Amino acid sequence: MAGYVLKCRKCGREYGGDYRLFRCLCGGVLEVVLDLSGFRGLTHEGNLGVFRYSPLLPSISRQITLGEGLTPTLRLSSGGVEILFKLEYLNPTGSFKDRGSALSISKALELGVSEVLEDSSGNTGISIAAYAGRAGVKASVYVPSDIPLGKYLLIRAFGANVIKAGSRDDASRRVLDDLTESKYYIGHTWNPYFIEGTKTIAFEVYEFLGEVDYVILPVASGTLLLGLWKGFNELLSLGLINEVPKLIAVQACGYDSLSKYLSDVVRTECSESTSLADAIRLTNAPRLPYMAEAISRSGGRLVVINDHHIISAVKELFSLGFAVEPTSAAAYAAFKLIKGELSGKVLIPLTGSGLKYVGGYDSPLYKVFMGES
Ligand SMILES: [Zn+2]
């Protein structure tokens, strides 16, 4: 594992790895900066899960894993473009978030934390609950009150407390109000170690697929986007790839928080806010300016998608055998909208499982497949 410091994106102050607050004392977000001078190879084959890439991960004395990562990729040709679907929904709790939870819970355990707090639309809450349970750490998860039933029950099933807190944005405010000395805020929107886990997707792409031209991905808190950006840039700095792929961010109507930062935006008609893409309904993500910077610097853009497009995409993905949640389908919907402008290899991480939606007459997938939406 690599030596590292935590560096503030706002004021540049640096902290050691024993630093326990979730952000800089100035209020800025922190980023792990690795010392890669001793780099000898990408993988440590004896390690499980994302820790297989430990030469490019921050040095942490504990390794909590549920076997996340190494997800398969299926190819599909579409009008001269090769789509690479990376099946991130096959991770242990059904989303790519497990990669980030492995790192952030391992770090929490190293810091001697006995209780963690998290705010989440659902997927990260489920994931943190599972990894915290595995580590023997207590977890409380703040969620939107209209969280899909399947997601709610899974957080409870993994043994965490669940607090319904109003909207997704309300959940991220409430969790900070409830912080005390003994409770560690592990929130993935702030936690710098979480991104160290999600960046392993870039390493797998490099190792198994070679270089890709585009990545199209749903964006809310930015952990996937910034993980990919950081991972590909580390590969670039080591001379392993020639170029970082263009990052096409996808957001849903009513929650297009990146619009105000970007000029290159493609949008569908947005007469109402999404009711389907529940995993990307966060508007106050602390890393927003850095997300916009990553999209611009990669040569990418933002696509804003409505529920009508998401419904077609989720139906098509299910017909191909992919049991994804509507938020994951938003990325494929965006691909269909702009595919005439694309060429080469297009990676689409299918981020979250649709199986969490099965059950409940108010579930988004029920509305899609029973024609009530
Ligand atoms: Zn600072």
Coordinates of C-alpha atoms and ligand atoms in Angstrom, one line a residue:
M1 CA 0.0 0.0 0.0
A2 CA 1.1 3.5 -0.7
G3 CA 2.0 6.3 1.8
Y4 CA -0.3 9.3 1.6
V5 CA -1.5 12.6 3.0
L6 CA -4.9 14.2 3.0
K7 CA -4.9 17.5 1.2
C8 CA -7.6 20.1 1.3
R9 CA -9.0 21.1 -2.2
K10 CA -9.8 24.6 -1.0
C11 CA -6.9 25.8 1.1
G12 CA -4.2 23.2 0.3
R13 CA -3.5 22.3 4.0
E14 CA -2.2 18.8 4.5
Y15 CA -3.1 16.3 7.2
G16 CA -1.7 12.8 8.1
G17 CA -3.7 9.6 7.9
D18 CA -4.6 9.7 11.6
Y19 CA -6.8 12.8 11.0
R20 CA -10.3 12.0 12.1
L21 CA -12.6 14.9 11.0
F22 CA -14.5 14.4 7.8
R23 CA -13.4 17.7 6.2
C24 CA -10.7 20.3 6.5
L25 CA -10.8 22.8 9.3
C26 CA -11.5 25.5 6.7
G27 CA -14.6 23.6 5.5
G28 CA -13.1 22.3 2.3
V29 CA -13.2 18.7 1.0
L30 CA -10.2 16.5 1.5
E31 CA -8.5 14.3 -1.1
V32 CA -6.0 11.5 -0.6
V33 CA -2.7 12.3 -2.3
L34 CA -0.6 9.1 -2.7
D35 CA 3.1 8.8 -2.8
L36 CA 3.6 6.7 -6.0
S37 CA 7.4 6.9 -6.1
G38 CA 7.8 3.3 -5.1
F39 CA 5.3 2.0 -7.6
R40 CA 6.2 -1.6 -8.8
G41 CA 3.0 -3.0 -10.2
L42 CA -0.8 -2.6 -10.2
T43 CA -1.9 -5.6 -8.1
H44 CA -1.3 -7.6 -5.0
E45 CA -2.7 -10.9 -6.0
G46 CA -2.9 -12.3 -2.5
N47 CA -5.5 -9.7 -1.4
L48 CA -9.3 -10.0 -1.8
G49 CA -11.8 -7.5 -3.2
V50 CA -10.6 -4.0 -4.0
F51 CA -7.5 -4.6 -1.9
R52 CA -6.1 -6.5 -4.9
Y53 CA -5.1 -3.0 -6.1
S54 CA -3.4 -2.1 -2.8
P55 CA -0.2 -0.8 -4.5
L56 CA -2.4 2.1 -5.6
L57 CA -4.4 2.5 -2.4
P58 CA -3.7 4.5 0.8
S59 CA -1.9 2.4 3.4
I60 CA -4.6 1.2 5.9
S61 CA -3.8 -1.4 8.5
R62 CA -7.2 -3.2 8.3
Q63 CA -8.9 -4.7 5.3
I64 CA -12.7 -5.2 5.5
T65 CA -13.9 -6.8 2.3
L66 CA -17.0 -8.7 1.2
G67 CA -15.4 -9.6 -2.1
E68 CA -16.3 -6.4 -4.0
G69 CA -14.9 -5.6 -7.4
L70 CA -13.7 -7.6 -10.4
T71 CA -17.1 -7.2 -12.0
P72 CA -17.7 -8.6 -15.5
T73 CA -18.1 -6.6 -18.6
L74 CA -20.5 -7.5 -21.5
R75 CA -20.1 -6.0 -25.0
L76 CA -22.7 -4.7 -27.3
S77 CA -22.2 -3.1 -30.8
S78 CA -24.5 -0.2 -31.5
G79 CA -24.2 1.8 -34.7
G80 CA -20.4 1.6 -35.1
V81 CA -19.9 2.1 -31.4
E82 CA -18.8 -0.6 -29.0
I83 CA -20.6 -0.4 -25.6
L84 CA -18.9 -2.0 -22.7
F85 CA -21.5 -2.6 -19.9
K86 CA -19.6 -3.1 -16.6
L87 CA -21.9 -4.9 -14.3
E88 CA -21.3 -3.0 -11.1
Y89 CA -24.7 -4.1 -9.8
L90 CA -23.2 -7.5 -9.2
N91 CA -21.2 -6.2 -6.3
P92 CA -22.0 -7.8 -2.8
T93 CA -24.8 -5.4 -1.9
G94 CA -25.9 -4.6 -5.5
S95 CA -24.0 -1.4 -6.3
F96 CA -20.5 0.0 -7.0
K97 CA -20.7 1.7 -3.6
D98 CA -19.3 -1.5 -2.0
R99 CA -15.9 -0.5 -3.4
G100 CA -16.0 2.8 -1.4
S101 CA -17.4 1.2 1.7
A102 CA -14.6 -1.3 1.8
L103 CA -12.0 1.5 2.0
S104 CA -13.9 3.9 4.3
I105 CA -15.0 1.2 6.8
S106 CA -11.5 -0.2 6.9
K107 CA -10.2 3.2 7.6
A108 CA -12.9 3.8 10.3
L109 CA -11.8 0.6 12.0
E110 CA -8.2 1.6 11.9
L111 CA -9.1 5.0 13.5
G112 CA -10.8 3.0 16.4
V113 CA -14.3 4.2 15.6
S114 CA -17.2 2.3 17.2
E115 CA -20.1 4.1 15.5
V116 CA -20.5 5.6 12.0
L117 CA -23.2 8.0 10.6
E118 CA -24.1 8.1 6.9
D119 CA -26.6 9.9 4.7
S120 CA -27.8 8.2 1.6
S121 CA -30.5 7.7 -1.0
G122 CA -30.3 4.0 -0.3
N123 CA -27.5 2.2 -2.1
T124 CA -24.6 3.6 0.0
G125 CA -26.7 3.2 3.1
I126 CA -27.1 -0.5 2.4
S127 CA -23.5 -0.9 1.6
I128 CA -22.2 1.0 4.6
A129 CA -24.6 -1.1 6.8
A130 CA -23.2 -4.3 5.4
Y131 CA -19.5 -3.4 5.7
A132 CA -20.0 -1.8 9.2
G133 CA -21.8 -5.0 10.3
R134 CA -18.9 -7.1 9.0
A135 CA -16.4 -4.9 10.9
G136 CA -18.5 -5.0 14.1
V137 CA -19.1 -1.2 13.9
K138 CA -22.5 0.3 14.7
A139 CA -24.1 2.3 11.9
S140 CA -26.9 4.9 11.6
V141 CA -28.1 5.8 8.1
Y142 CA -30.1 8.9 7.3
V143 CA -32.4 8.4 4.2
P144 CA -35.1 10.3 2.3
S145 CA -38.5 9.5 3.7
D146 CA -39.7 8.1 0.3
I147 CA -36.8 5.6 0.0
P148 CA -37.9 2.5 -2.0
L149 CA -39.1 -0.2 0.4
G150 CA -36.5 -2.8 -0.7
K151 CA -33.7 -0.4 0.0
Y152 CA -35.1 0.5 3.4
L153 CA -35.5 -3.1 4.5
L154 CA -32.0 -4.0 3.3
I155 CA -30.4 -1.3 5.5
R156 CA -32.3 -2.7 8.4
A157 CA -31.5 -6.3 7.5
F158 CA -27.8 -5.5 7.7
G159 CA -28.3 -4.2 11.2
A160 CA -28.1 -0.4 10.9
N161 CA -30.5 2.1 12.4
V162 CA -32.5 4.0 9.7
I163 CA -33.6 7.6 10.1
K164 CA -36.2 8.9 7.6
A165 CA -35.2 12.5 7.3
G166 CA -37.4 14.2 4.6
S167 CA -35.8 14.9 1.2
R168 CA -32.4 13.5 0.2
D169 CA -31.0 17.0 0.9
D170 CA -32.7 17.1 4.3
A171 CA -30.9 13.8 5.1
S172 CA -27.5 15.3 4.4
R173 CA -28.3 18.3 6.7
R174 CA -29.9 16.2 9.5
V175 CA -26.9 13.8 9.8
L176 CA -24.6 16.7 10.5
D177 CA -26.9 18.1 13.2
D178 CA -26.8 14.8 15.0
L179 CA -23.0 14.5 15.1
T180 CA -21.4 14.0 18.5
E181 CA -17.9 13.4 19.7
S182 CA -18.3 9.6 19.8
K183 CA -20.0 9.3 16.4
Y184 CA -17.8 9.3 13.2
Y185 CA -19.4 10.8 10.1
I186 CA -18.4 8.5 7.3
G187 CA -20.6 10.3 4.7
H188 CA -19.5 9.2 1.2
T189 CA -20.1 12.7 -0.2
W190 CA -17.2 14.0 2.0
N191 CA -15.1 10.9 2.9
P192 CA -11.9 10.9 0.9
Y193 CA -11.3 7.2 1.3
F194 CA -14.6 6.3 -0.4
I195 CA -13.2 7.7 -3.7
E196 CA -10.1 5.6 -3.2
G197 CA -12.4 2.5 -3.4
T198 CA -14.5 3.6 -6.4
K199 CA -11.3 4.5 -8.4
T200 CA -10.6 0.7 -8.6
I201 CA -13.1 0.6 -11.5
A202 CA -10.6 2.6 -13.6
F203 CA -7.9 0.1 -12.7
E204 CA -10.1 -2.9 -13.7
V205 CA -10.9 -1.1 -17.0
Y206 CA -7.2 -0.6 -17.7
E207 CA -6.3 -4.2 -16.7
F208 CA -9.0 -6.1 -18.5
L209 CA -10.3 -3.8 -21.3
G210 CA -7.4 -1.5 -22.2
E211 CA -8.2 2.1 -23.0
V212 CA -11.8 3.4 -23.5
D213 CA -12.9 6.6 -25.2
Y214 CA -15.9 7.5 -23.1
V215 CA -17.5 6.7 -19.8
I216 CA -21.2 7.5 -19.4
L217 CA -22.3 7.5 -15.8
P218 CA -25.0 8.7 -13.5
V219 CA -23.9 11.5 -11.1
A220 CA -25.1 12.8 -7.8
S221 CA -22.5 12.8 -4.9
G222 CA -19.7 12.4 -7.5
T223 CA -18.1 9.3 -5.9
L224 CA -18.1 7.4 -9.1
L225 CA -17.2 10.3 -11.3
L226 CA -14.3 11.5 -9.1
G227 CA -13.2 8.0 -8.5
L228 CA -12.9 7.3 -12.2
W229 CA -11.2 10.7 -12.7
K230 CA -8.6 10.0 -10.0
G231 CA -8.0 6.4 -11.0
F232 CA -7.5 7.2 -14.7
N233 CA -5.2 10.2 -13.8
E234 CA -3.1 8.0 -11.5
L235 CA -2.7 5.5 -14.4
L236 CA -1.8 8.4 -16.6
S237 CA 0.8 9.8 -14.2
L238 CA 2.4 6.3 -14.1
G239 CA 2.6 6.2 -17.9
L240 CA 0.2 3.2 -18.1
I241 CA -2.4 4.9 -20.3
N242 CA -2.1 7.7 -22.9
E243 CA -5.3 9.5 -22.2
V244 CA -8.1 9.9 -19.7
P245 CA -11.5 9.0 -21.2
K246 CA -14.1 11.7 -21.8
L247 CA -16.5 11.6 -18.8
I248 CA -20.2 12.1 -19.8
A249 CA -22.1 12.9 -16.6
V250 CA -25.8 12.0 -16.5
Q251 CA -28.3 13.7 -14.2
A252 CA -32.1 13.6 -14.1
C253 CA -34.7 16.4 -14.5
G254 CA -35.1 18.6 -11.5
Y255 CA -31.7 17.5 -10.0
D256 CA -29.2 18.8 -12.6
S257 CA -26.9 20.4 -10.1
L258 CA -24.0 20.4 -12.5
S259 CA -25.8 22.6 -15.1
K260 CA -24.7 25.9 -13.5
Y261 CA -21.0 24.9 -13.7
L262 CA -21.0 23.6 -17.2
S263 CA -21.6 25.1 -20.7
D264 CA -21.7 21.9 -22.6
V265 CA -25.1 20.5 -21.6
V266 CA -27.5 18.3 -23.6
R267 CA -31.0 18.2 -22.2
T268 CA -34.2 16.4 -22.8
E269 CA -37.5 18.2 -22.2
C270 CA -37.9 18.5 -18.5
S271 CA -41.5 19.4 -17.6
E272 CA -41.3 17.6 -14.2
S273 CA -38.7 16.3 -11.8
T274 CA -37.7 12.6 -11.9
S275 CA -39.6 10.2 -9.7
L276 CA -37.7 7.2 -11.0
A277 CA -34.0 8.0 -10.6
D278 CA -34.0 8.0 -6.8
A279 CA -30.3 7.4 -6.5
I280 CA -29.4 10.8 -8.1
R281 CA -31.7 13.2 -6.3
L282 CA -29.0 15.0 -4.3
T283 CA -28.4 18.7 -5.2
N284 CA -26.0 19.9 -2.5
A285 CA -23.0 17.6 -3.0
P286 CA -19.9 19.2 -1.5
R287 CA -17.6 18.2 -4.4
L288 CA -19.8 19.7 -7.2
P289 CA -17.2 22.2 -8.4
Y290 CA -14.5 19.5 -8.6
M291 CA -16.9 17.2 -10.4
A292 CA -17.6 19.9 -13.0
E293 CA -13.8 20.5 -13.4
A294 CA -13.2 16.8 -14.0
I295 CA -15.9 16.6 -16.7
S296 CA -14.5 19.7 -18.4
R297 CA -10.9 18.7 -18.2
S298 CA -11.7 15.2 -19.6
G299 CA -13.5 16.8 -22.6
G300 CA -16.8 15.5 -21.5
R301 CA -20.3 17.0 -21.0
L302 CA -23.5 16.8 -19.0
V303 CA -26.7 15.1 -20.2
V304 CA -30.0 15.8 -18.4
I305 CA -32.5 13.0 -18.8
N306 CA -36.3 12.8 -18.2
D307 CA -38.3 9.8 -16.9
H308 CA -39.8 9.1 -20.3
H309 CA -36.2 8.3 -21.6
I310 CA -35.4 6.4 -18.4
I311 CA -38.4 4.2 -18.8
S312 CA -37.5 3.2 -22.3
A313 CA -33.9 2.5 -21.3
V314 CA -34.8 0.4 -18.2
K315 CA -37.1 -1.7 -20.3
E316 CA -34.5 -2.2 -23.0
L317 CA -31.8 -3.1 -20.4
F318 CA -34.1 -5.7 -18.8
S319 CA -34.8 -7.2 -22.2
L320 CA -31.0 -7.6 -22.6
G321 CA -31.0 -9.5 -19.3
F322 CA -29.6 -6.6 -17.1
A323 CA -31.6 -6.3 -13.8
V324 CA -30.7 -2.6 -13.1
E325 CA -32.3 0.2 -11.2
P326 CA -33.8 3.2 -13.1
T327 CA -30.8 5.4 -12.1
S328 CA -28.4 3.0 -13.9
A329 CA -30.7 3.1 -17.0
A330 CA -30.3 6.9 -17.1
A331 CA -26.8 6.4 -18.3
Y332 CA -27.9 4.2 -21.2
A333 CA -30.7 6.6 -22.0
A334 CA -28.1 9.3 -22.3
F335 CA -26.0 7.1 -24.6
K336 CA -29.0 6.6 -26.9
L337 CA -29.5 10.4 -27.0
I338 CA -26.0 11.3 -28.0
K339 CA -24.7 8.2 -29.7
G340 CA -24.5 9.8 -33.1
E341 CA -21.7 12.0 -31.8
L342 CA -19.7 9.1 -30.2
S343 CA -17.1 6.7 -31.7
G344 CA -14.8 4.0 -30.4
K345 CA -15.3 2.3 -27.0
V346 CA -18.0 3.6 -24.6
L347 CA -18.0 2.3 -21.0
I348 CA -21.3 2.3 -19.2
P349 CA -21.1 1.2 -15.6
L350 CA -24.4 -0.4 -14.7
T351 CA -24.3 1.0 -11.2
G352 CA -27.1 -0.4 -9.1
S353 CA -29.3 -3.5 -9.0
G354 CA -33.0 -3.4 -9.8
L355 CA -33.6 -6.4 -7.5
K356 CA -33.8 -3.9 -4.6
Y357 CA -37.0 -2.5 -6.1
V358 CA -38.8 -5.8 -6.3
G359 CA -41.7 -5.7 -3.8
G360 CA -44.1 -2.9 -2.9
Y361 CA -46.8 -1.5 -5.2
D362 CA -45.2 1.9 -5.0
S363 CA -41.8 0.7 -6.2
P364 CA -40.5 2.6 -9.3
L365 CA -40.1 -0.6 -11.3
Y366 CA -43.7 -1.6 -10.6
K367 CA -44.7 1.6 -12.2
V368 CA -42.4 1.0 -15.2
F369 CA -43.5 -2.5 -15.9
M370 CA -47.2 -2.2 -15.0
G371 CA -47.5 0.9 -17.2
E372 CA -48.5 3.2 -14.4
S373 CA -45.7 5.7 -14.9
Ligands
ZN1 ZN -8.8 23.7 3.9

